[in-house]
Amino acid sequence: MPHTLMISKFAIMTSGKVAATVAAGAALRVGLFVTGLDAFTQDRLEYVTPLNSYQRLQEGHFLYKACNAPYAGDSFHQPPLVLALYNLLESFTAFNTSLRVCWIGCTIAVDVLIALGFASLCRFLVPAILLLSIATYLSVYPVVLSVPVLLLVHHARSSMSRPSISTSMYLPLPRVAFSLVLFASCLGGLTGLSYVFMGRSWSFVESTYVWLHRYPDLTPNIGIFWYFFMELFDRFQPYFLFLLHVHPYVYIAPLYIRLRYDNGPLFIAHPLDHRVARDRWCMNNKFVLATGLVVASVLMPVMGFLWLYPGSGNANFFYNQTIVFQFFYLRVVGQFLAATMRRDKQLDEYVKLH
C-alpha cells in the first residue's frame, strides 16, 4: 500500500478518537469551572502569562470603559478583538448570566473549534488558513505552522502514490500564492477591525505585538525569558532579544527539507496530531522522559510557593524546575521525531518489499 495512502487512511480512522479527545478536554475544563478549581489557576505562575491572564483582561476592560484606553495601565497586552469579544459578552449579563460564565463558555467553544480545525487540516485549505491567521493574530508565533499547513494540504491533494523529490520538496506556486494572499487578507482584516475598534488608532500595535518582542514584563512563568533578562545587562538585551525571537524560525527550512515526505512531525507540539498516539511507543527512554516531566511539574509549584510565600527559597528554585521541564519536553520532542523517522523508514522498506 502506498505510503501516503496508509497515512491518510490512518488519519481518517483516528478522527473519532480526536473528537473524543476534544470532547474530554472540554468536559474537563467545564468540570474545573463547575467545581471552582479554575479560580485556583488564575494566579498560578505555571498557567498564567501576561497574554492569557483573565485578571489583566478585566483591568483592560475597566480602563476601556473608564477612558477608552485599555493599554494605558501597561497591564493589558492582548489584541483588541479579545477585549471587543469580552465587551460583547458583557451584554449577556443583562439576562442574569455571569460575565465570567459567558467568557469561559466562549473560550472553551473557540478552543474546541480550533482543535477540531487543526485536526482536519489536511482536508480543508481555507479553514486551515483562517484558523492559522486567527492564531497568529492572538500570538505571533503560530505563523511557523504555515509551512506544515501547506504541506498537509499538498500531500492530501497530490497523487496517492509517494511523490517524487521534485514534487514533494516544492509546493505548487499557485496554491502557495493563494494561501499567502488568503492568510494576509484574513490577518489584515483582523488587524483592520482592531484599528476600527480602537477608534481608528494604531496605538495597540505598540502595546501588543511590539511589546511581545521587546519583552519588558518579567513576570515569572514556565518560560526561560523572564529570569534570563532579569540577570542580563541592559546593553546586551537587543542582541539576545533578536536571537531568541528569531530562534524558532531557524528550524522551518531544515525541517521542511528533511520532512517533506512526511510532514506530520512538524505538528509534534500539537497534542491532537494522530502520530503522537501512533509513534509514542517507538520512543526510547519513555519512562525516564515521563518521570522527568512529572517530577518537574510537581516540584515547580512547590518551589514557587517556597520562593513567594514563606521566603525560604529564591527565584533560582523555581527557575531551575522550569529549565528541567523545558529540557525533558525538548527531549520528548526529539525522541518523538526520531521515532517517527524510524517508523517511516521501516514502512518504506515494507512498501518496497511488497
Short mmCIF file of C-alpha atoms in Angstrom, two decimals:
data_model
loop_
_atom_site.label_atom_id
_atom_site.label_comp_id
_atom_site.label_asym_id
_atom_site.label_seq_id
_atom_site.Cartn_x
_atom_site.Cartn_y
_atom_site.Cartn_z
CA MET A 1 0.00 0.00 0.00
CA PRO A 2 1.43 3.43 -0.86
CA HIS A 3 2.97 5.43 1.92
CA THR A 4 0.71 8.48 1.65
CA LEU A 5 -2.43 6.37 1.32
CA MET A 6 -1.68 4.45 4.51
CA ILE A 7 -1.14 7.66 6.45
CA SER A 8 -4.33 9.22 5.08
CA LYS A 9 -6.41 6.16 5.98
CA PHE A 10 -4.92 6.10 9.45
CA ALA A 11 -5.83 9.77 9.92
CA ILE A 12 -9.43 9.07 8.87
CA MET A 13 -9.67 6.10 11.23
CA THR A 14 -8.49 8.21 14.15
CA SER A 15 -10.90 11.11 13.52
CA GLY A 16 -13.34 9.63 16.03
CA LYS A 17 -10.61 9.38 18.64
CA VAL A 18 -9.66 13.00 18.00
CA ALA A 19 -13.26 14.11 18.51
CA ALA A 20 -13.42 12.07 21.72
CA THR A 21 -10.19 13.68 22.94
CA VAL A 22 -11.50 17.16 22.24
CA ALA A 23 -14.78 16.36 23.99
CA ALA A 24 -12.91 15.00 27.01
CA GLY A 25 -10.77 18.14 27.18
CA ALA A 26 -13.83 20.38 27.01
CA ALA A 27 -15.57 18.30 29.68
CA LEU A 28 -12.50 18.60 31.92
CA ARG A 29 -12.48 22.38 31.62
CA VAL A 30 -16.21 22.54 32.32
CA GLY A 31 -15.66 20.32 35.35
CA LEU A 32 -12.92 22.59 36.66
CA PHE A 33 -15.23 25.56 36.31
CA VAL A 34 -18.21 23.85 37.97
CA THR A 35 -16.12 22.73 40.93
CA GLY A 36 -14.49 26.14 41.29
CA LEU A 37 -10.96 24.81 40.77
CA ASP A 38 -10.42 27.18 37.86
CA ALA A 39 -10.16 30.07 40.34
CA PHE A 40 -7.10 28.34 41.80
CA THR A 41 -5.26 28.58 38.48
CA GLN A 42 -5.99 32.26 37.80
CA ASP A 43 -2.82 33.46 39.52
CA ARG A 44 -0.61 30.40 39.19
CA LEU A 45 2.82 31.02 37.66
CA GLU A 46 2.61 27.72 35.80
CA TYR A 47 -0.52 28.65 33.84
CA VAL A 48 -0.85 32.43 33.66
CA THR A 49 1.13 34.76 31.42
CA PRO A 50 0.56 38.42 30.52
CA LEU A 51 -1.06 37.24 27.28
CA ASN A 52 -3.70 34.93 28.80
CA SER A 53 -4.39 36.41 32.23
CA TYR A 54 -8.09 36.85 32.96
CA GLN A 55 -7.34 39.44 35.64
CA ARG A 56 -5.37 41.55 33.15
CA LEU A 57 -8.27 41.27 30.74
CA GLN A 58 -10.60 42.59 33.43
CA GLU A 59 -8.25 45.51 34.06
CA GLY A 60 -8.13 46.31 30.36
CA HIS A 61 -11.92 46.16 30.25
CA PHE A 62 -12.14 48.59 33.16
CA LEU A 63 -9.72 51.04 31.53
CA TYR A 64 -11.60 50.81 28.24
CA LYS A 65 -14.87 51.66 29.97
CA ALA A 66 -13.28 54.43 32.03
CA CYS A 67 -11.14 56.28 29.50
CA ASN A 68 -11.26 54.27 26.25
CA ALA A 69 -7.56 53.42 26.72
CA PRO A 70 -7.23 49.74 27.69
CA TYR A 71 -3.44 49.76 27.27
CA ALA A 72 -2.84 52.82 29.46
CA GLY A 73 -2.04 50.84 32.59
CA ASP A 74 0.69 48.69 30.98
CA SER A 75 -1.09 45.60 32.24
CA PHE A 76 -3.36 44.51 29.40
CA HIS A 77 -1.48 43.36 26.29
CA GLN A 78 -3.90 41.09 24.48
CA PRO A 79 -5.16 42.01 20.99
CA PRO A 80 -8.07 44.48 20.84
CA LEU A 81 -10.58 41.99 19.41
CA VAL A 82 -10.21 39.88 22.56
CA LEU A 83 -11.38 42.89 24.52
CA ALA A 84 -14.13 43.51 21.96
CA LEU A 85 -15.39 39.96 22.45
CA TYR A 86 -15.32 40.44 26.21
CA ASN A 87 -17.33 43.66 25.86
CA LEU A 88 -19.81 41.86 23.63
CA LEU A 89 -20.28 39.11 26.18
CA GLU A 90 -20.95 41.74 28.81
CA SER A 91 -24.33 42.33 27.18
CA PHE A 92 -25.40 38.83 28.25
CA THR A 93 -25.20 39.88 31.88
CA ALA A 94 -28.50 41.66 31.32
CA PHE A 95 -30.09 38.21 31.20
CA ASN A 96 -28.86 37.31 34.71
CA THR A 97 -25.87 35.49 33.27
CA SER A 98 -22.46 35.90 34.85
CA LEU A 99 -19.89 37.55 32.60
CA ARG A 100 -17.31 35.06 33.80
CA VAL A 101 -19.58 32.17 32.80
CA CYS A 102 -20.06 33.64 29.33
CA TRP A 103 -16.33 34.21 28.89
CA ILE A 104 -15.36 30.70 29.98
CA GLY A 105 -18.02 29.17 27.75
CA CYS A 106 -16.84 31.26 24.81
CA THR A 107 -13.17 30.38 25.29
CA ILE A 108 -13.99 26.67 25.55
CA ALA A 109 -16.05 26.86 22.35
CA VAL A 110 -13.26 28.69 20.50
CA ASP A 111 -10.65 26.20 21.70
CA VAL A 112 -12.80 23.26 20.60
CA LEU A 113 -13.31 24.85 17.19
CA ILE A 114 -9.59 25.48 16.72
CA ALA A 115 -8.70 21.99 17.96
CA LEU A 116 -11.11 20.29 15.57
CA GLY A 117 -9.94 22.58 12.80
CA PHE A 118 -6.29 21.68 13.33
CA ALA A 119 -7.24 18.01 13.47
CA SER A 120 -8.70 18.20 9.95
CA LEU A 121 -6.14 20.49 8.33
CA CYS A 122 -5.19 18.01 5.64
CA ARG A 123 -8.63 18.19 4.00
CA PHE A 124 -9.60 21.86 4.04
CA LEU A 125 -7.26 24.65 2.96
CA VAL A 126 -9.43 27.72 3.55
CA PRO A 127 -10.46 26.86 7.15
CA ALA A 128 -6.84 25.93 7.89
CA ILE A 129 -5.55 29.30 6.70
CA LEU A 130 -8.37 31.09 8.53
CA LEU A 131 -7.56 29.34 11.81
CA LEU A 132 -3.87 29.98 11.30
CA SER A 133 -4.50 33.69 10.79
CA ILE A 134 -6.60 33.84 13.97
CA ALA A 135 -3.88 32.05 15.93
CA THR A 136 -1.24 34.39 14.50
CA TYR A 137 -3.37 37.39 15.40
CA LEU A 138 -3.62 36.22 19.00
CA SER A 139 0.07 35.32 19.23
CA VAL A 140 2.65 35.89 16.52
CA TYR A 141 4.50 32.59 16.76
CA PRO A 142 1.85 30.27 15.21
CA VAL A 143 2.93 31.69 11.85
CA VAL A 144 5.63 28.98 11.87
CA LEU A 145 2.83 26.47 11.19
CA SER A 146 2.23 27.94 7.74
CA VAL A 147 4.67 25.54 6.07
CA PRO A 148 3.21 22.39 7.72
CA VAL A 149 -0.29 23.53 6.79
CA LEU A 150 0.65 23.91 3.14
CA LEU A 151 2.43 20.57 3.18
CA LEU A 152 -0.57 18.79 4.67
CA VAL A 153 -2.91 20.20 2.06
CA HIS A 154 -0.42 19.49 -0.72
CA HIS A 155 0.02 15.86 0.32
CA ALA A 156 -3.70 15.34 0.72
CA ARG A 157 -4.42 16.66 -2.77
CA SER A 158 -1.47 15.06 -4.53
CA SER A 159 -1.46 11.61 -6.05
CA MET A 160 -1.95 8.67 -3.73
CA SER A 161 1.46 7.26 -4.59
CA ARG A 162 4.53 8.56 -2.81
CA PRO A 163 5.55 11.79 -4.56
CA SER A 164 8.97 12.29 -6.00
CA ILE A 165 11.52 14.67 -4.56
CA SER A 166 10.76 17.33 -7.12
CA THR A 167 7.02 17.35 -6.38
CA SER A 168 7.21 16.98 -2.60
CA MET A 169 10.01 19.42 -1.92
CA TYR A 170 8.50 22.26 -3.92
CA LEU A 171 4.92 23.26 -3.25
CA PRO A 172 2.75 24.33 -6.21
CA LEU A 173 3.24 28.04 -6.76
CA PRO A 174 -0.46 28.88 -7.38
CA ARG A 175 -1.50 27.15 -4.16
CA VAL A 176 1.24 28.88 -2.18
CA ALA A 177 0.31 32.25 -3.67
CA PHE A 178 -3.38 31.70 -2.91
CA SER A 179 -2.59 30.64 0.65
CA LEU A 180 -0.35 33.64 1.26
CA VAL A 181 -2.93 36.05 -0.13
CA LEU A 182 -5.69 34.45 1.93
CA PHE A 183 -3.55 34.46 5.07
CA ALA A 184 -2.55 38.10 4.59
CA SER A 185 -6.16 39.07 3.87
CA CYS A 186 -7.51 37.35 6.99
CA LEU A 187 -4.77 38.73 9.20
CA GLY A 188 -5.15 42.17 7.66
CA GLY A 189 -8.90 42.03 8.19
CA LEU A 190 -8.47 41.19 11.87
CA THR A 191 -5.93 43.97 12.25
CA GLY A 192 -8.24 46.39 10.45
CA LEU A 193 -11.11 45.51 12.78
CA SER A 194 -8.76 46.16 15.70
CA TYR A 195 -7.91 49.55 14.20
CA VAL A 196 -11.59 50.46 13.98
CA PHE A 197 -12.34 49.16 17.48
CA MET A 198 -9.55 51.29 18.93
CA GLY A 199 -11.04 54.46 17.46
CA ARG A 200 -9.02 54.40 14.24
CA SER A 201 -5.72 54.30 16.09
CA TRP A 202 -2.69 52.06 15.64
CA SER A 203 -1.54 52.56 19.22
CA PHE A 204 -2.47 48.97 20.06
CA VAL A 205 0.37 47.65 17.88
CA GLU A 206 2.95 49.09 20.26
CA SER A 207 1.21 47.59 23.29
CA THR A 208 0.65 44.13 21.80
CA TYR A 209 2.96 42.88 19.07
CA VAL A 210 5.87 45.28 19.63
CA TRP A 211 5.53 44.75 23.37
CA LEU A 212 5.68 40.99 22.84
CA HIS A 213 9.00 41.24 21.01
CA ARG A 214 10.51 43.77 23.40
CA TYR A 215 9.58 41.59 26.41
CA PRO A 216 9.61 44.30 29.11
CA ASP A 217 7.37 42.33 31.51
CA LEU A 218 9.49 39.97 33.61
CA THR A 219 6.59 38.27 35.39
CA PRO A 220 7.71 34.73 36.34
CA ASN A 221 6.30 31.89 34.24
CA ILE A 222 7.38 28.47 32.99
CA GLY A 223 9.42 30.04 30.19
CA ILE A 224 13.08 30.98 30.31
CA PHE A 225 12.95 34.61 29.13
CA TRP A 226 11.96 36.27 32.40
CA TYR A 227 14.91 35.12 34.52
CA PHE A 228 17.39 35.39 31.68
CA PHE A 229 16.60 39.04 31.00
CA MET A 230 16.35 39.78 34.69
CA GLU A 231 20.03 38.86 35.07
CA LEU A 232 21.17 40.26 31.71
CA PHE A 233 22.94 43.60 31.33
CA ASP A 234 20.81 46.16 29.52
CA ARG A 235 23.33 46.72 26.75
CA PHE A 236 23.05 43.06 25.69
CA GLN A 237 19.25 42.93 25.61
CA PRO A 238 18.71 43.95 21.94
CA TYR A 239 21.10 41.25 20.75
CA PHE A 240 19.55 38.45 22.78
CA LEU A 241 16.02 39.62 22.05
CA PHE A 242 16.74 39.32 18.35
CA LEU A 243 18.47 35.97 18.80
CA LEU A 244 15.77 34.34 20.91
CA HIS A 245 12.87 35.63 18.81
CA VAL A 246 14.45 34.50 15.54
CA HIS A 247 15.40 31.12 17.01
CA PRO A 248 12.03 29.36 16.38
CA TYR A 249 12.04 30.39 12.72
CA VAL A 250 15.51 28.96 12.07
CA TYR A 251 14.17 25.39 12.11
CA ILE A 252 11.47 25.89 9.47
CA ALA A 253 13.62 25.37 6.39
CA PRO A 254 15.68 22.40 7.70
CA LEU A 255 12.60 20.57 8.98
CA TYR A 256 10.75 21.30 5.77
CA ILE A 257 13.56 19.87 3.65
CA ARG A 258 14.10 16.81 5.85
CA LEU A 259 10.43 16.00 6.47
CA ARG A 260 8.98 16.99 3.12
CA TYR A 261 7.65 13.47 2.55
CA ASP A 262 6.08 13.09 5.97
CA ASN A 263 5.13 16.43 7.47
CA GLY A 264 3.28 15.03 10.47
CA PRO A 265 6.28 15.52 12.79
CA LEU A 266 6.10 19.24 12.07
CA PHE A 267 2.98 19.21 14.27
CA ILE A 268 4.59 17.27 17.11
CA ALA A 269 3.86 20.10 19.53
CA HIS A 270 0.13 19.73 18.81
CA PRO A 271 -1.46 17.08 21.06
CA LEU A 272 -4.18 16.23 18.54
CA ASP A 273 -1.77 15.03 15.88
CA HIS A 274 -2.63 11.36 15.32
CA ARG A 275 1.05 10.44 15.08
CA VAL A 276 1.61 11.23 18.74
CA ALA A 277 -0.56 8.26 19.69
CA ARG A 278 0.89 6.13 16.91
CA ASP A 279 4.60 6.69 17.41
CA ARG A 280 4.96 7.25 21.14
CA TRP A 281 5.52 3.51 21.66
CA CYS A 282 8.57 3.66 19.37
CA MET A 283 10.27 6.30 21.51
CA ASN A 284 13.36 5.49 23.55
CA ASN A 285 13.63 6.14 27.30
CA LYS A 286 9.89 6.68 27.70
CA PHE A 287 9.98 6.03 31.44
CA VAL A 288 12.86 8.47 32.03
CA LEU A 289 11.21 11.19 29.96
CA ALA A 290 7.82 10.74 31.62
CA THR A 291 9.40 10.72 35.08
CA GLY A 292 11.35 13.89 34.36
CA LEU A 293 8.24 15.74 33.20
CA VAL A 294 6.21 14.56 36.19
CA VAL A 295 8.91 15.45 38.72
CA ALA A 296 9.43 18.91 37.22
CA SER A 297 5.67 19.52 37.08
CA VAL A 298 5.30 18.57 40.75
CA LEU A 299 8.32 20.48 42.04
CA MET A 300 7.59 23.62 40.03
CA PRO A 301 4.62 24.81 42.15
CA VAL A 302 6.40 23.68 45.31
CA MET A 303 9.46 25.78 44.55
CA GLY A 304 7.28 28.70 43.52
CA PHE A 305 5.47 28.53 46.84
CA LEU A 306 8.72 28.36 48.82
CA TRP A 307 10.01 31.38 46.95
CA LEU A 308 6.96 33.66 47.13
CA TYR A 309 5.24 32.83 50.42
CA PRO A 310 7.41 31.59 53.33
CA GLY A 311 10.53 33.12 51.76
CA SER A 312 12.60 30.01 52.39
CA GLY A 313 13.67 29.87 48.72
CA ASN A 314 14.54 32.22 45.92
CA ALA A 315 13.90 32.65 42.21
CA ASN A 316 16.57 30.09 41.34
CA PHE A 317 14.48 27.35 42.94
CA PHE A 318 11.56 27.95 40.60
CA TYR A 319 13.69 28.72 37.56
CA ASN A 320 15.68 25.50 37.90
CA GLN A 321 12.48 23.49 37.66
CA THR A 322 11.39 25.40 34.56
CA ILE A 323 14.73 24.52 32.94
CA VAL A 324 14.27 20.85 33.87
CA PHE A 325 10.75 20.89 32.45
CA GLN A 326 11.89 22.54 29.21
CA PHE A 327 14.79 20.10 28.88
CA PHE A 328 12.63 16.99 29.19
CA TYR A 329 9.97 18.49 26.95
CA LEU A 330 12.56 19.08 24.24
CA ARG A 331 13.84 15.55 24.74
CA VAL A 332 10.32 14.22 24.23
CA VAL A 333 10.02 16.22 21.02
CA GLY A 334 13.39 14.95 19.80
CA GLN A 335 12.64 11.33 20.68
CA PHE A 336 9.24 11.52 19.01
CA LEU A 337 10.80 12.96 15.88
CA ALA A 338 13.42 10.20 15.80
CA ALA A 339 10.77 7.52 16.41
CA THR A 340 8.63 8.87 13.59
CA MET A 341 11.54 8.86 11.16
CA ARG A 342 12.49 5.30 12.16
CA ARG A 343 8.95 4.10 11.69
CA ASP A 344 8.60 5.77 8.30
CA LYS A 345 11.88 4.22 7.19
CA GLN A 346 10.62 0.78 8.18
CA LEU A 347 7.34 1.48 6.39
CA ASP A 348 9.21 2.45 3.22
CA GLU A 349 11.19 -0.78 3.35
CA TYR A 350 7.98 -2.77 3.77
CA VAL A 351 6.37 -1.00 0.80
CA LYS A 352 9.38 -1.72 -1.40
CA LEU A 353 9.29 -5.42 -0.50
CA HIS A 354 5.57 -5.70 -1.22
#
